[in-house]
Structure formats: C-alpha cells, structure tokens
CSV table of C-alpha atoms and ligand atoms in Angstrom, one decimal:
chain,number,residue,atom,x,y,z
A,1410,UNK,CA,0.0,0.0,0.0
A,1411,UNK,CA,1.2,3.3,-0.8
A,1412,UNK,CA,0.9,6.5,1.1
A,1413,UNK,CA,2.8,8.9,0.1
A,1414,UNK,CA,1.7,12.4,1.8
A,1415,UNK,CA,-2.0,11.4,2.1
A,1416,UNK,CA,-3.4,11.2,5.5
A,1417,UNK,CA,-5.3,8.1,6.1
A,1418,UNK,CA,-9.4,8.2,6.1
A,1419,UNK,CA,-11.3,7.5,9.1
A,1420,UNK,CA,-14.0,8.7,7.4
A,1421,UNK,CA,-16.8,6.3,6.4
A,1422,UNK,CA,-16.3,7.2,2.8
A,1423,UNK,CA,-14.6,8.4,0.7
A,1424,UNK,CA,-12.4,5.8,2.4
A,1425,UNK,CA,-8.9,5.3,1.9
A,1426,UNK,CA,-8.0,2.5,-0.9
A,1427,UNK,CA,-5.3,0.5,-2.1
A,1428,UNK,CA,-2.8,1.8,-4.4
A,1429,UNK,CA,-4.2,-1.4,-7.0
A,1430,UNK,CA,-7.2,0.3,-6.8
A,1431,UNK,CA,-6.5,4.1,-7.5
A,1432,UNK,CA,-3.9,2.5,-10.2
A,1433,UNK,CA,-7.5,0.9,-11.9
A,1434,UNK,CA,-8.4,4.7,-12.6
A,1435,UNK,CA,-5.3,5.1,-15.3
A,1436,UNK,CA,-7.3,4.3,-18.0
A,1437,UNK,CA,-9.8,5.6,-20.1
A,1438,UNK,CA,-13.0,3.7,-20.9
A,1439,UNK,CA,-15.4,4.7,-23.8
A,1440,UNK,CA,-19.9,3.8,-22.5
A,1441,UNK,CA,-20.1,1.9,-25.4
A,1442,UNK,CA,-17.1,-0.1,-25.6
A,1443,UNK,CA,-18.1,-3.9,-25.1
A,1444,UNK,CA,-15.0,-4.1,-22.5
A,1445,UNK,CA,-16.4,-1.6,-20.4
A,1446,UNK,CA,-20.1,-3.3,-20.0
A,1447,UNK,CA,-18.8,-6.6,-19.7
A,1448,UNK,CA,-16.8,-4.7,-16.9
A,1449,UNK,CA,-20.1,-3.7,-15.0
A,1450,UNK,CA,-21.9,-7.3,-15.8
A,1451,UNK,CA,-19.3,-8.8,-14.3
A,1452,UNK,CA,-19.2,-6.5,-11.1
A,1453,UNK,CA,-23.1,-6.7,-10.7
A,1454,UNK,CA,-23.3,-10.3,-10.9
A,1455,UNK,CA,-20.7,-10.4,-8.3
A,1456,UNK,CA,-22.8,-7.6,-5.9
A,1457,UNK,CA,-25.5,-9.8,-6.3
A,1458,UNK,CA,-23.1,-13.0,-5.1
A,1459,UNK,CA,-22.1,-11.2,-1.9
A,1460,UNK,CA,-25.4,-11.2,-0.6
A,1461,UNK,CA,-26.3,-14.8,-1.6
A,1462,UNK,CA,-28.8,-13.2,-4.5
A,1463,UNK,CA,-27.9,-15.0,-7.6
A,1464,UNK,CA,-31.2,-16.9,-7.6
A,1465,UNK,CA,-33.5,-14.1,-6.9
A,1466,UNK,CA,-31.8,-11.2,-7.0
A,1467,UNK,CA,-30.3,-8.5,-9.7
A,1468,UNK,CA,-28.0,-5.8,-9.1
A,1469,UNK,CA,-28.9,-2.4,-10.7
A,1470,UNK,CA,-25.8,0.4,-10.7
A,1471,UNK,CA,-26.5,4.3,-10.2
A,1472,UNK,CA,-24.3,7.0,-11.1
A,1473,UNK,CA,-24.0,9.8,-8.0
A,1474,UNK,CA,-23.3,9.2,-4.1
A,1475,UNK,CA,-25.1,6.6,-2.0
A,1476,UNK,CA,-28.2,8.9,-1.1
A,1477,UNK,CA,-28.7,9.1,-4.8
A,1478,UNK,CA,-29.1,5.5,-4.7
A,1479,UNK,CA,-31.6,5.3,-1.5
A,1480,UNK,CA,-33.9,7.8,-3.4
A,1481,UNK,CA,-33.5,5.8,-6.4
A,1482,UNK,CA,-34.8,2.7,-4.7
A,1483,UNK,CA,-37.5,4.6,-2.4
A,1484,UNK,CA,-39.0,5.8,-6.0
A,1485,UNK,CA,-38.3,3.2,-7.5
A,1486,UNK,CA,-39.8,-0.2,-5.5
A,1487,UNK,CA,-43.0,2.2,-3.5
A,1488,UNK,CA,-45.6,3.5,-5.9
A,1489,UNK,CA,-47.1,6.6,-5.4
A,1490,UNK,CA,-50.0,5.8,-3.1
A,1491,UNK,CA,-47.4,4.0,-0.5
A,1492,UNK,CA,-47.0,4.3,2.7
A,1493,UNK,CA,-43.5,3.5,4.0
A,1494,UNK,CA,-42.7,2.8,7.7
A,1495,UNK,CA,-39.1,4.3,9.1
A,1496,UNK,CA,-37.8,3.3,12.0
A,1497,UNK,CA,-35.5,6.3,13.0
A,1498,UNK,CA,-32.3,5.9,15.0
A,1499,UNK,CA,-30.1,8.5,13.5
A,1500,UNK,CA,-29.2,10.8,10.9
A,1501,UNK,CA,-29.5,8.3,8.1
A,1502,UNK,CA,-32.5,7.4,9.0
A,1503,UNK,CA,-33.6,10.9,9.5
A,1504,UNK,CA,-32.5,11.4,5.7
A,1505,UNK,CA,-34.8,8.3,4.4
A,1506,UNK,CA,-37.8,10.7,5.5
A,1507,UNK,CA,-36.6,13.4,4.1
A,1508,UNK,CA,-36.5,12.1,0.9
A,1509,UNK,CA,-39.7,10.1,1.4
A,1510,UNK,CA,-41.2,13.7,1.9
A,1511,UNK,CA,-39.3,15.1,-1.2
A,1512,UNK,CA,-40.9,12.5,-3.3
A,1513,UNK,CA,-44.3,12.8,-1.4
A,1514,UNK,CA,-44.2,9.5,-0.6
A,1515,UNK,CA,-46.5,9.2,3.0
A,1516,UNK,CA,-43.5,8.2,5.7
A,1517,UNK,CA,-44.5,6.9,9.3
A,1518,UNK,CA,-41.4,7.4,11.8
A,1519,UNK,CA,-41.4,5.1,14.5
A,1520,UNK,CA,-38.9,7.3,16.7
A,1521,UNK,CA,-36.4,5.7,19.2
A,1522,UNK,CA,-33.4,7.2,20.8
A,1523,UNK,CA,-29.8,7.0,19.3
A,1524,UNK,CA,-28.5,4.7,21.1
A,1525,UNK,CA,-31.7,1.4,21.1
A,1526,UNK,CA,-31.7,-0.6,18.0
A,1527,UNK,CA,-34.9,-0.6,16.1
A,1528,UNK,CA,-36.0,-4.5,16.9
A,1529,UNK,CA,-38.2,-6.4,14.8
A,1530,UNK,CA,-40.9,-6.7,18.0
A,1531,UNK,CA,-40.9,-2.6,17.5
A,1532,UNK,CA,-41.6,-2.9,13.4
A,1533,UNK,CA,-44.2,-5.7,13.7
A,1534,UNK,CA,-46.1,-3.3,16.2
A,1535,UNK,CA,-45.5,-0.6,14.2
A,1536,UNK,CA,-47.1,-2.5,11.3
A,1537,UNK,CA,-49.6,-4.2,13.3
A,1538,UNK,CA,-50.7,-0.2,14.2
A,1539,UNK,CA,-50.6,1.2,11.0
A,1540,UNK,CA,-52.2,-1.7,8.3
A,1541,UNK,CA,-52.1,0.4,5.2
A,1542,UNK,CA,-48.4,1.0,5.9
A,1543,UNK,CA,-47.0,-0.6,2.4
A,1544,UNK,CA,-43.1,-1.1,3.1
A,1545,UNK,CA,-40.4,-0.1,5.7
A,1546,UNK,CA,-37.6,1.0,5.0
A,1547,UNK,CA,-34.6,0.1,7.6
A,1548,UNK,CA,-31.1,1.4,7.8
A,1549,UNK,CA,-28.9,-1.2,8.9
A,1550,UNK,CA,-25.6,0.2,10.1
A,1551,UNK,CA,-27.0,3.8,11.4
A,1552,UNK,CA,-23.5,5.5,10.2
A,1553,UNK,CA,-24.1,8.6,12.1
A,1554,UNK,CA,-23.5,6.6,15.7
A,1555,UNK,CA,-22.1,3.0,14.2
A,1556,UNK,CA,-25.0,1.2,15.8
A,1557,UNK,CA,-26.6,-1.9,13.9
A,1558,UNK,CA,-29.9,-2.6,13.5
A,1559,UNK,CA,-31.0,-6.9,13.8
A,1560,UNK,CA,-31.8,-6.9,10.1
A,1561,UNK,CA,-32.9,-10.1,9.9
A,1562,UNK,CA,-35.2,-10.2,12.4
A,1563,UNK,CA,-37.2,-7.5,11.1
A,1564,UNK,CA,-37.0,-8.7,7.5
A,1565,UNK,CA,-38.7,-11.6,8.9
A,1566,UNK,CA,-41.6,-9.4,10.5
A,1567,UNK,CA,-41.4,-7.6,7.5
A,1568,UNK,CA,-42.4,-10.8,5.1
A,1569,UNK,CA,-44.7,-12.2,7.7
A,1570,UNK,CA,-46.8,-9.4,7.1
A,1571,UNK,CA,-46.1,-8.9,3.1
A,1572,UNK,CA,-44.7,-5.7,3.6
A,1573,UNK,CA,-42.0,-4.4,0.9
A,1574,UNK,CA,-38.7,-4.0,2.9
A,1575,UNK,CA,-35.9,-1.5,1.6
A,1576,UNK,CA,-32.6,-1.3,3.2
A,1577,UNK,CA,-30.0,0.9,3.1
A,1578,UNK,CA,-27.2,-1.1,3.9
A,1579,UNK,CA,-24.5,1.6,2.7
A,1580,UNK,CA,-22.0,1.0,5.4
A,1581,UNK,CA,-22.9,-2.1,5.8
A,1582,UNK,CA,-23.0,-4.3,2.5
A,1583,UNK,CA,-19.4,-6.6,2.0
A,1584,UNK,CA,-18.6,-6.1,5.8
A,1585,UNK,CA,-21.6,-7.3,7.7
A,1586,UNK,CA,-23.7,-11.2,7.0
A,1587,UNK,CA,-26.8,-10.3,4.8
A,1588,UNK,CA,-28.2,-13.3,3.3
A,1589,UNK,CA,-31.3,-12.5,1.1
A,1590,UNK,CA,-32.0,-16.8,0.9
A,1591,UNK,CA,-33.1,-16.2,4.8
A,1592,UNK,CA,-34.0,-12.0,5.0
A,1593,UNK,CA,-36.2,-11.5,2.7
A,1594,UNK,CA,-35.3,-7.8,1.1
A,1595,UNK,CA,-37.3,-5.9,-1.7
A,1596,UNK,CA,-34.2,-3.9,-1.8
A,1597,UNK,CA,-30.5,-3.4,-0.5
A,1598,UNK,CA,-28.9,-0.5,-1.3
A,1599,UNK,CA,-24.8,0.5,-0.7
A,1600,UNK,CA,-22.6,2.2,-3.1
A,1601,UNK,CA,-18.9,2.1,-4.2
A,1602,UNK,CA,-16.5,3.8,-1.6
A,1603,UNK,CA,-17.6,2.2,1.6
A,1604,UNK,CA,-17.1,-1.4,2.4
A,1605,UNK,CA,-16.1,-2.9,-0.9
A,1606,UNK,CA,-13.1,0.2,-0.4
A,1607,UNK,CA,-13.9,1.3,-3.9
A,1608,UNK,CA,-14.0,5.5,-4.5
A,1609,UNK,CA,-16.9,7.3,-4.3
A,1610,UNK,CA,-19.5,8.2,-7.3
A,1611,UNK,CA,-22.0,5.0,-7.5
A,1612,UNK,CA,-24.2,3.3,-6.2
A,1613,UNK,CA,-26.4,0.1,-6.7
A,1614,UNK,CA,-29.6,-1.5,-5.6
A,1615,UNK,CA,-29.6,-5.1,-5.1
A,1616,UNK,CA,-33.3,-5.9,-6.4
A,1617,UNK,CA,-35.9,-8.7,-5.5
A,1618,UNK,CA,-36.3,-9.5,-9.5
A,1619,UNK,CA,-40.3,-10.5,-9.1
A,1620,UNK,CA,-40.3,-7.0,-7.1
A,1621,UNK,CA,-38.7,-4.5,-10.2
A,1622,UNK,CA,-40.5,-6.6,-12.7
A,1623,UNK,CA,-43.6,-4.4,-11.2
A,1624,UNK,CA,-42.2,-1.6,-10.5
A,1625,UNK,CA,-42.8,0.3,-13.9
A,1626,UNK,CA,-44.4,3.8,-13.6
A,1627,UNK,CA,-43.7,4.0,-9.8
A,1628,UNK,CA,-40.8,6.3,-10.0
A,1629,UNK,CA,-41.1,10.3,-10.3
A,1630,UNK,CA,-37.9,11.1,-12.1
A,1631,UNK,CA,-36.3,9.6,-15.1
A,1632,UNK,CA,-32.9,10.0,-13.9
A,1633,UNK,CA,-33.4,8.0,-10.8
A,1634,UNK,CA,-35.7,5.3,-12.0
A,1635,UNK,CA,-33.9,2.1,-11.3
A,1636,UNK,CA,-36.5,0.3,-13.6
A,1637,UNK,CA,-35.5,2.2,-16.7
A,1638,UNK,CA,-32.1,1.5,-15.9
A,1639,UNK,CA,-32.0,-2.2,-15.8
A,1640,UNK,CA,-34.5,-2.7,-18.5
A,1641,UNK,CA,-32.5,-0.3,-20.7
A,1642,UNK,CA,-29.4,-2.3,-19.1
A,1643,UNK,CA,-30.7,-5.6,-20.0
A,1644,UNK,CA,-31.7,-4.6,-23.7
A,1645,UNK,CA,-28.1,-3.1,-24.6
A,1646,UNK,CA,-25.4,-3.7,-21.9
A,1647,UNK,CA,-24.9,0.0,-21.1
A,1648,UNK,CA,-25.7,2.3,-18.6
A,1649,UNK,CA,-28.8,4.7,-19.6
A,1650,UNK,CA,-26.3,8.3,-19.7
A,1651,UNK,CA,-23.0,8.5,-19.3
A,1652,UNK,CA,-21.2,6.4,-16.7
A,1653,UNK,CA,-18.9,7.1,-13.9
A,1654,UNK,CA,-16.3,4.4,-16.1
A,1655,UNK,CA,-13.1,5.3,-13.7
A,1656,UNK,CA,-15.3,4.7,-10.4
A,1657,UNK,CA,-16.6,1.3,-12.3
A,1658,UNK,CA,-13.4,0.4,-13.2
A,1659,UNK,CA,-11.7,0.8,-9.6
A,1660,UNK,CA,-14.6,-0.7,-7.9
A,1661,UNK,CA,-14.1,-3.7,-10.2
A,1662,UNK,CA,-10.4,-3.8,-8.9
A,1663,UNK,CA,-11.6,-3.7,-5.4
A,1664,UNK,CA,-14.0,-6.3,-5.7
A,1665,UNK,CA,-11.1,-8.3,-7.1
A,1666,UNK,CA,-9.2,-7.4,-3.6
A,1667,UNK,CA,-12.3,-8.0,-1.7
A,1668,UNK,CA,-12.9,-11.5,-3.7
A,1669,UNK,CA,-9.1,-12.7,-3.1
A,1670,UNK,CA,-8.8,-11.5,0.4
A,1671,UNK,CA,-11.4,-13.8,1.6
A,1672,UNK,CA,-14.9,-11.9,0.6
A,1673,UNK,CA,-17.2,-10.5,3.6
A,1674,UNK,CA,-16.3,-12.6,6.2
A,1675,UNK,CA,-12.5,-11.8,5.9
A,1676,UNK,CA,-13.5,-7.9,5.7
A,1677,UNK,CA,-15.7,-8.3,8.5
A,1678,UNK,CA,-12.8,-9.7,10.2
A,1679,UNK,CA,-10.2,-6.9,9.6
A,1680,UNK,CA,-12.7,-4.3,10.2
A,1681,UNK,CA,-13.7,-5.7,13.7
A,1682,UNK,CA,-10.2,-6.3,15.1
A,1683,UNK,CA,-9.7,-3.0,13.8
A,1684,UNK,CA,-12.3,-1.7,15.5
A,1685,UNK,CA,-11.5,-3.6,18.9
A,1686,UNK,CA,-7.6,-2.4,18.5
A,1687,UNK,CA,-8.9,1.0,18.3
A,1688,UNK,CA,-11.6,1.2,21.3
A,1689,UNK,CA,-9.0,-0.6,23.5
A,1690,UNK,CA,-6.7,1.9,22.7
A,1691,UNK,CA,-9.0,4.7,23.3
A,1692,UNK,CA,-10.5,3.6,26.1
A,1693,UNK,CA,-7.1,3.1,28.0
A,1694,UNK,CA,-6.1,6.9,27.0
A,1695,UNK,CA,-9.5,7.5,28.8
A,1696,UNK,CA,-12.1,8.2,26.5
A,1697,UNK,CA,-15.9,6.6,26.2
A,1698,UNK,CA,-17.7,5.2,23.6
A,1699,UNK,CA,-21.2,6.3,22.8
A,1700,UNK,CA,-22.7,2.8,22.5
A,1701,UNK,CA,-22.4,0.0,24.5
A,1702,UNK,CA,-20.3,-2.9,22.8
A,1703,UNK,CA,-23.4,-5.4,22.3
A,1704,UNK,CA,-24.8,-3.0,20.0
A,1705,UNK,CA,-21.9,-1.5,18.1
A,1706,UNK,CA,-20.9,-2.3,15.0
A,1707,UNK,CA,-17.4,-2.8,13.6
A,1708,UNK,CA,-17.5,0.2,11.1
A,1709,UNK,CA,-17.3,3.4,12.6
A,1710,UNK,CA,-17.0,4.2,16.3
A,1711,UNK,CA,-18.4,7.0,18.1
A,1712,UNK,CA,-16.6,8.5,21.0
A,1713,UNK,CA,-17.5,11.2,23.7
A,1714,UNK,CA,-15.8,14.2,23.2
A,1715,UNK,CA,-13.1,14.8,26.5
A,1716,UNK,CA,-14.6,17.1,29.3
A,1717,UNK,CA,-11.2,19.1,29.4
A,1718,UNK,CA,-12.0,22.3,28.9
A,1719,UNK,CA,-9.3,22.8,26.4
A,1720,UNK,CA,-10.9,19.8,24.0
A,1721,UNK,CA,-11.7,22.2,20.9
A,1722,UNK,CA,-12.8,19.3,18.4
A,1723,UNK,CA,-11.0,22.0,15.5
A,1724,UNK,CA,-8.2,22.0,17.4
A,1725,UNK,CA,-7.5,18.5,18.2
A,1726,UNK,CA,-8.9,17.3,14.4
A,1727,UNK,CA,-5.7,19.8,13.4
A,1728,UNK,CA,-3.4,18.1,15.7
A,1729,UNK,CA,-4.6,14.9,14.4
A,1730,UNK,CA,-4.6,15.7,10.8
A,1731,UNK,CA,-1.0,16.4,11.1
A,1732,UNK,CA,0.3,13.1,12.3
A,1733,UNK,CA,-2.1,12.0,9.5
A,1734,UNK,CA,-5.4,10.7,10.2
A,1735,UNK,CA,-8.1,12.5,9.1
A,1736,UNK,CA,-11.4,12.2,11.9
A,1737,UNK,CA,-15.0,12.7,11.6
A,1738,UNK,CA,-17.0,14.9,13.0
A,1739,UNK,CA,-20.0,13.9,15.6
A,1740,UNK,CA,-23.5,14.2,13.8
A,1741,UNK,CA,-25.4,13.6,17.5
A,1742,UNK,CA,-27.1,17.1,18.5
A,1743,UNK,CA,-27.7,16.6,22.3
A,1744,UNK,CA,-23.9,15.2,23.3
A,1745,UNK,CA,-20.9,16.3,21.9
A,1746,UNK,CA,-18.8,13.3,20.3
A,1747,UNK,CA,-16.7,12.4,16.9
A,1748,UNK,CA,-15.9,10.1,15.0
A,1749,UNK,CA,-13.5,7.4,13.9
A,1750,UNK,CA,-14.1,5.0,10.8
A,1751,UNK,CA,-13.4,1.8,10.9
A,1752,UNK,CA,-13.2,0.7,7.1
A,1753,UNK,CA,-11.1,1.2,4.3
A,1754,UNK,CA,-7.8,-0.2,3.5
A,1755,UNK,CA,-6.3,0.4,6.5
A,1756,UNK,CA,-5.9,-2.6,9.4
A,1757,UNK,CA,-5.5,-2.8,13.3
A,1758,UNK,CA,-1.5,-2.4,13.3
A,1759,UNK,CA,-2.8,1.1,11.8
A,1760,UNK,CA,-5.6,1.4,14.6
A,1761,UNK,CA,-2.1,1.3,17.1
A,1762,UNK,CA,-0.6,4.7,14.9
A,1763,UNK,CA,-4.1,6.0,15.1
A,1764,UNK,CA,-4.0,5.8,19.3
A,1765,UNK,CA,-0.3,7.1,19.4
A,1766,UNK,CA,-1.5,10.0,17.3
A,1767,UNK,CA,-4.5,10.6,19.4
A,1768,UNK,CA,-2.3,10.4,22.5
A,1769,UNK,CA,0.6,12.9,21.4
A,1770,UNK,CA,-3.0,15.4,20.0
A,1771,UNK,CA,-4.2,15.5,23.7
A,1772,UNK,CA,-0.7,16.2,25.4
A,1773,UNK,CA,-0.2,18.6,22.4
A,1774,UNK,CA,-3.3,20.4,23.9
A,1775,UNK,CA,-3.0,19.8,26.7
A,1776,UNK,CA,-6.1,17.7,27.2
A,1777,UNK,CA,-5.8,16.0,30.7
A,1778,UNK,CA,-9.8,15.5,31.3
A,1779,UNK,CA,-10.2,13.1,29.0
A,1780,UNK,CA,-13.6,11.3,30.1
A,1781,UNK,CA,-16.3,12.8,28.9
A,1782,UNK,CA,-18.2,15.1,31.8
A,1783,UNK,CA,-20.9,13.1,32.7
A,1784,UNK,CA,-18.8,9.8,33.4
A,1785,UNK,CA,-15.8,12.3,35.2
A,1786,UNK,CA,-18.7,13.9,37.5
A,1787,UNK,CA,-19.9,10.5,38.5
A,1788,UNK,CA,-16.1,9.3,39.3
B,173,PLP,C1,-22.7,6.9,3.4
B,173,PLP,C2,-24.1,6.5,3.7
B,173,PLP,C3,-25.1,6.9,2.9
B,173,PLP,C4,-24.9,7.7,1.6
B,173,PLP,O1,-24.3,8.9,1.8
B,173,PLP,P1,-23.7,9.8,0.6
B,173,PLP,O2,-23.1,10.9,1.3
B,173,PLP,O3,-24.8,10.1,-0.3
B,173,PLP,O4,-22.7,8.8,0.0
B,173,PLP,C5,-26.4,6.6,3.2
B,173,PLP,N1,-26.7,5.8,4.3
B,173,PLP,C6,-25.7,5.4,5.1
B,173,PLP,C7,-26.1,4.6,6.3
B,173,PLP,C8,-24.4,5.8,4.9
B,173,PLP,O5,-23.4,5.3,5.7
C-alpha cells in the first residue's frame, strides 16, 4: 500500500484505498465499448453474489453518491399511493424521511433514541398499528453513531406481514452477514466507496427481480428510476447516460481485492479487530464510547468528546490531521462526540498509529480531562 503524503481516512467514505485500486483509474473507458459493459456485468453479478442473491436477485448500478441511490430505490420499488414505515435511529434514517417527503411519498417514523436498536418486536407493532403501511424502510448500520440494527429479524416481520422492505445497507454491505435466501429484502442498497473500499461516485440496488419486474411507472424522475435503468441495461449492456467508467473500473479492482482477500467474512474480520484495536486503545487513554459494545458495529465508532476544557474538536482534528489521520466529526445534536471509521484499507496495526496520534494530539493540547463530563462527575 502506498501513502505517500496522504493522511489516512477514518472517514466512512470516501475511504482510503489500495494503491491497486487508485492505479485501476489510469485508463480511459469509452460507454459503449463492449469491455467496459462486460466490466459492469461482471461486477453486478458479483454484488448480487455477496449477498447470496444470484437466484433471486439482480444488481442495478446508479451514477451519483449513496443517497442518490436510497432515493432511487425509495422511488423506484414504493408506488405513489405508498406508505412507508421508518424506524429512526439517527441521521440516516432521519435522511430516508426526508427524501420520502421530497418524493411525497407518505413516511410513518417510529422514533427511538440513538442509542436502542430498532428490533423487529418494535416494526411488527409498528405495522400491526398502521395496516395500510406498504413497506419499511430500515437502515442497517446507522453510520451517524455505528449502531446496527438486527436486520434479519425485522426482515422476517417484514415478510410475515407482506410488507415491501428496503434497506440501506450503505455502510454495511461486504462487511456485515446479509443473506437474502433467509431476510427477505425488496431492496438493499450500498454504493462504491464504503465497504467494498472502492472510491466514491456509484451506487447500486440489489433488487428482488419479481419486485422490479412491477415496479414500472412507480418512480417520479427519469434520472433515478432504477427500472428504466435495468431494462435499458438488459436490452443493450450499457448504462442509460454517461457512466462514472473510472469509479466502475476501480470498484471492479476492489472487488477483485475483496474476492481474493477472503470476501465479507475476511473484511468483516479486519474491520472488527480494527475496530477492537482502536476502542482498547482509546479507552485506556481515557475516552468513552457512545454505544455500549453489544450494539456496536465494527465500522465506525463513536466517542464522547473529553470534558477538558481545552478539547476544541477544531483543534485536536488539526493536531490529528498532522500526524495523519483525518477524523469525523460527531453528527449527534444533544452530546458532543466524533468520529473514527473503521473501514477502508487500513488494518488494526494502523488502529495502534491511530491511538499514538490521538495520545501525542491530547498532550499537544494539553487535554488532561479526557472522560467525557458526565462519566468524570460521577467518578
Ligand atoms: C454513506 C451513507 C449513505 C450515503 O451517503 P452519501 O453521502 O450520499 O454517499 C447513506 N446511508 C448510510 C447509512 C451511509 O453510511
């Protein structure tokens, strides 16, 4: 892996990736060169292959970032006069009724704080409530705290009442189990630069095939109707408009990677000894996570921010940056906290640099207080 200068991502996309797969990028690809779709046939029928889907499922790409994707499917797979259940842990979720709202689709919130998993006892209620509720749409790794949501177990509620189920398993899919022959999903959506450590500008919707075959007419916008796409997809072998052919091309080459390093449950691996390399390490220089472990999930780790009064997140994401690890902000509004990603090409002897930077940024400052003020008070 080559560096250089670049700091290293902890950001849950755009991620940092291996030099194979920025070197993928140094060509040119023309949309209607036969290489280039057997390129992205290839890659879709292996999307489709890390969820277990080949039987039922096809894999539809998206140009644009992952949200263009979730919009894409929401329009896409619920018609008009749905009715779409969201259970809402977080900011993700909070953008899935947003852009049910936007595309004036009717969007039930079934509200629960940050830090609870959505269970499937709380969606078959929810459903049980609310009959003309048509699908739900479920986030599975909540990226804005890194909790995960028991997918399969709502699925399950989800089928038993023949409600559509969308997911937007973005920072999720190729890292965490998801096994459509056992949770039944309408519709999984994730996108290049997150798990599968390709860069960002696509996305794709791994579709129930018996679902999109009815889907015609349901979506508002040509541009984001994923039916269009795969029919037009099917009947040619290109993308409908111009394609994102250097982000095709490197995600192909990190598939590849992902294929040969041992597929999901070897990245699942690396990201979770990653992720327990880094919250030992953090937890001895004294800081807290936001979740409880049971409930956390190996791709991006929230921490309380230090009750020191001279913790300045600005400051210290400086400090950081220069010993070269870029953070993430929190996204929680009622506790301040940030953010530290878990994925990308990076592994845990990295997650010990990342600590020894962290250490030297709170000396630097002068950060002593590092617990965050509600655990320090009770101490
Ligand atoms: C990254 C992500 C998205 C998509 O965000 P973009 O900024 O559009 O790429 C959607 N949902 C989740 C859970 C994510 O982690």
């Amino acid at each position: 892996m080559i560096r250089g200068n670049d700091p290293i991502l902890l950001t849950p996309g755009p991620l940092t990736t291996s030099l194979a797969t920025k070197q993928a990028m140094l060509r040119d690809w023309g949309s209607w060169d036969s290489a280039f779709n057997a390129m992205t046939a290839s890659l879709c029928k292996d999307l489709v292959d890390v969820v277990h889907g080949a039987a039922t499922h096809v894999s539809v790409p998206l140009q644009g970032s992952g949200t263009f994707s979730v919009e894409a499917a929401i329009g896409t797979v619920v018609p008009r006069g749905g009715r779409v259940l969201v259970p809402q842990n977080g900011a993700y979720c909070q953008r899935v009724l947003r852009i049910c709202k936007y595309l004036g689709r009717a969007a039930v919130e079934l509200p629960m704080p940050e830090d609870m998993q959505a269970t499937g006892k709380m969606v078959a209620e929810a459903l049980d409530r609310d009959p003309a509720i048509t699908h739900v749409t479920q986030v599975h790794c909540e990226t804005g705290t890194g909790i995960l949501n028991p997918l399969h177990d709502i699925a399950a509620e989800c089928a038993a009442r023949g409600k559509g189920l969308i997911v937007d398993a973005m920072s999720s899919f190729g890292a965490i189990d998801i096994d459509v022959r056992n949770t039944p999903i309408d519709a999984l959506v994730a996108a290049s630069g997150k798990c599968l450590e390709g860069v960002p500008g696509m996305g794709f919707v791994v579709l129930n095939r018996n679902t999109l075959e009815k889907c015609a007419g349901n979506s508002h916008s040509l541009a984001m109707d994923l039916y269009d796409q795969w029919t037009y997809m099917q009947k040619t072998t290109q993308w409908r408009y111009t394609p994102p052919t250097h982000v095709v091309a490197a995600l192909r080459c990190a598939v590849d990677q992902f294929i040969a390093e041992g597929g999901r449950p070897a990245r699942q691996r690396r990201y979770q000894a990653s992720c327990d390399t880094l919250i030992a390490g953090m937890e001895a220089l004294g800081f807290k996570t936001f979740l409880p472990r049971a409930i956390q999930a190996p791709i991006i780790v929230t921490f309380h921010a230090p009750a020191d009064p001279a913790y300045r997140f600005a400051d210290f994401y400086q400090r950081v940056r220069e010993r070269g690890y870029i953070l993430y902000p929190g996204k929680l509004t009622k506790v301040e906290t940030f953010r530290v990603g878990c994925i990308g090409a990076i592994d845990s002897n990295e997650m010990r640099n990342v600590v020894s930077a962290v250490a030297e940024a709170l000396k630097d400052a002068g950060i002593k207080q590092v617990a965050p003020a509600r655990q320090s008070a009770a101490a």
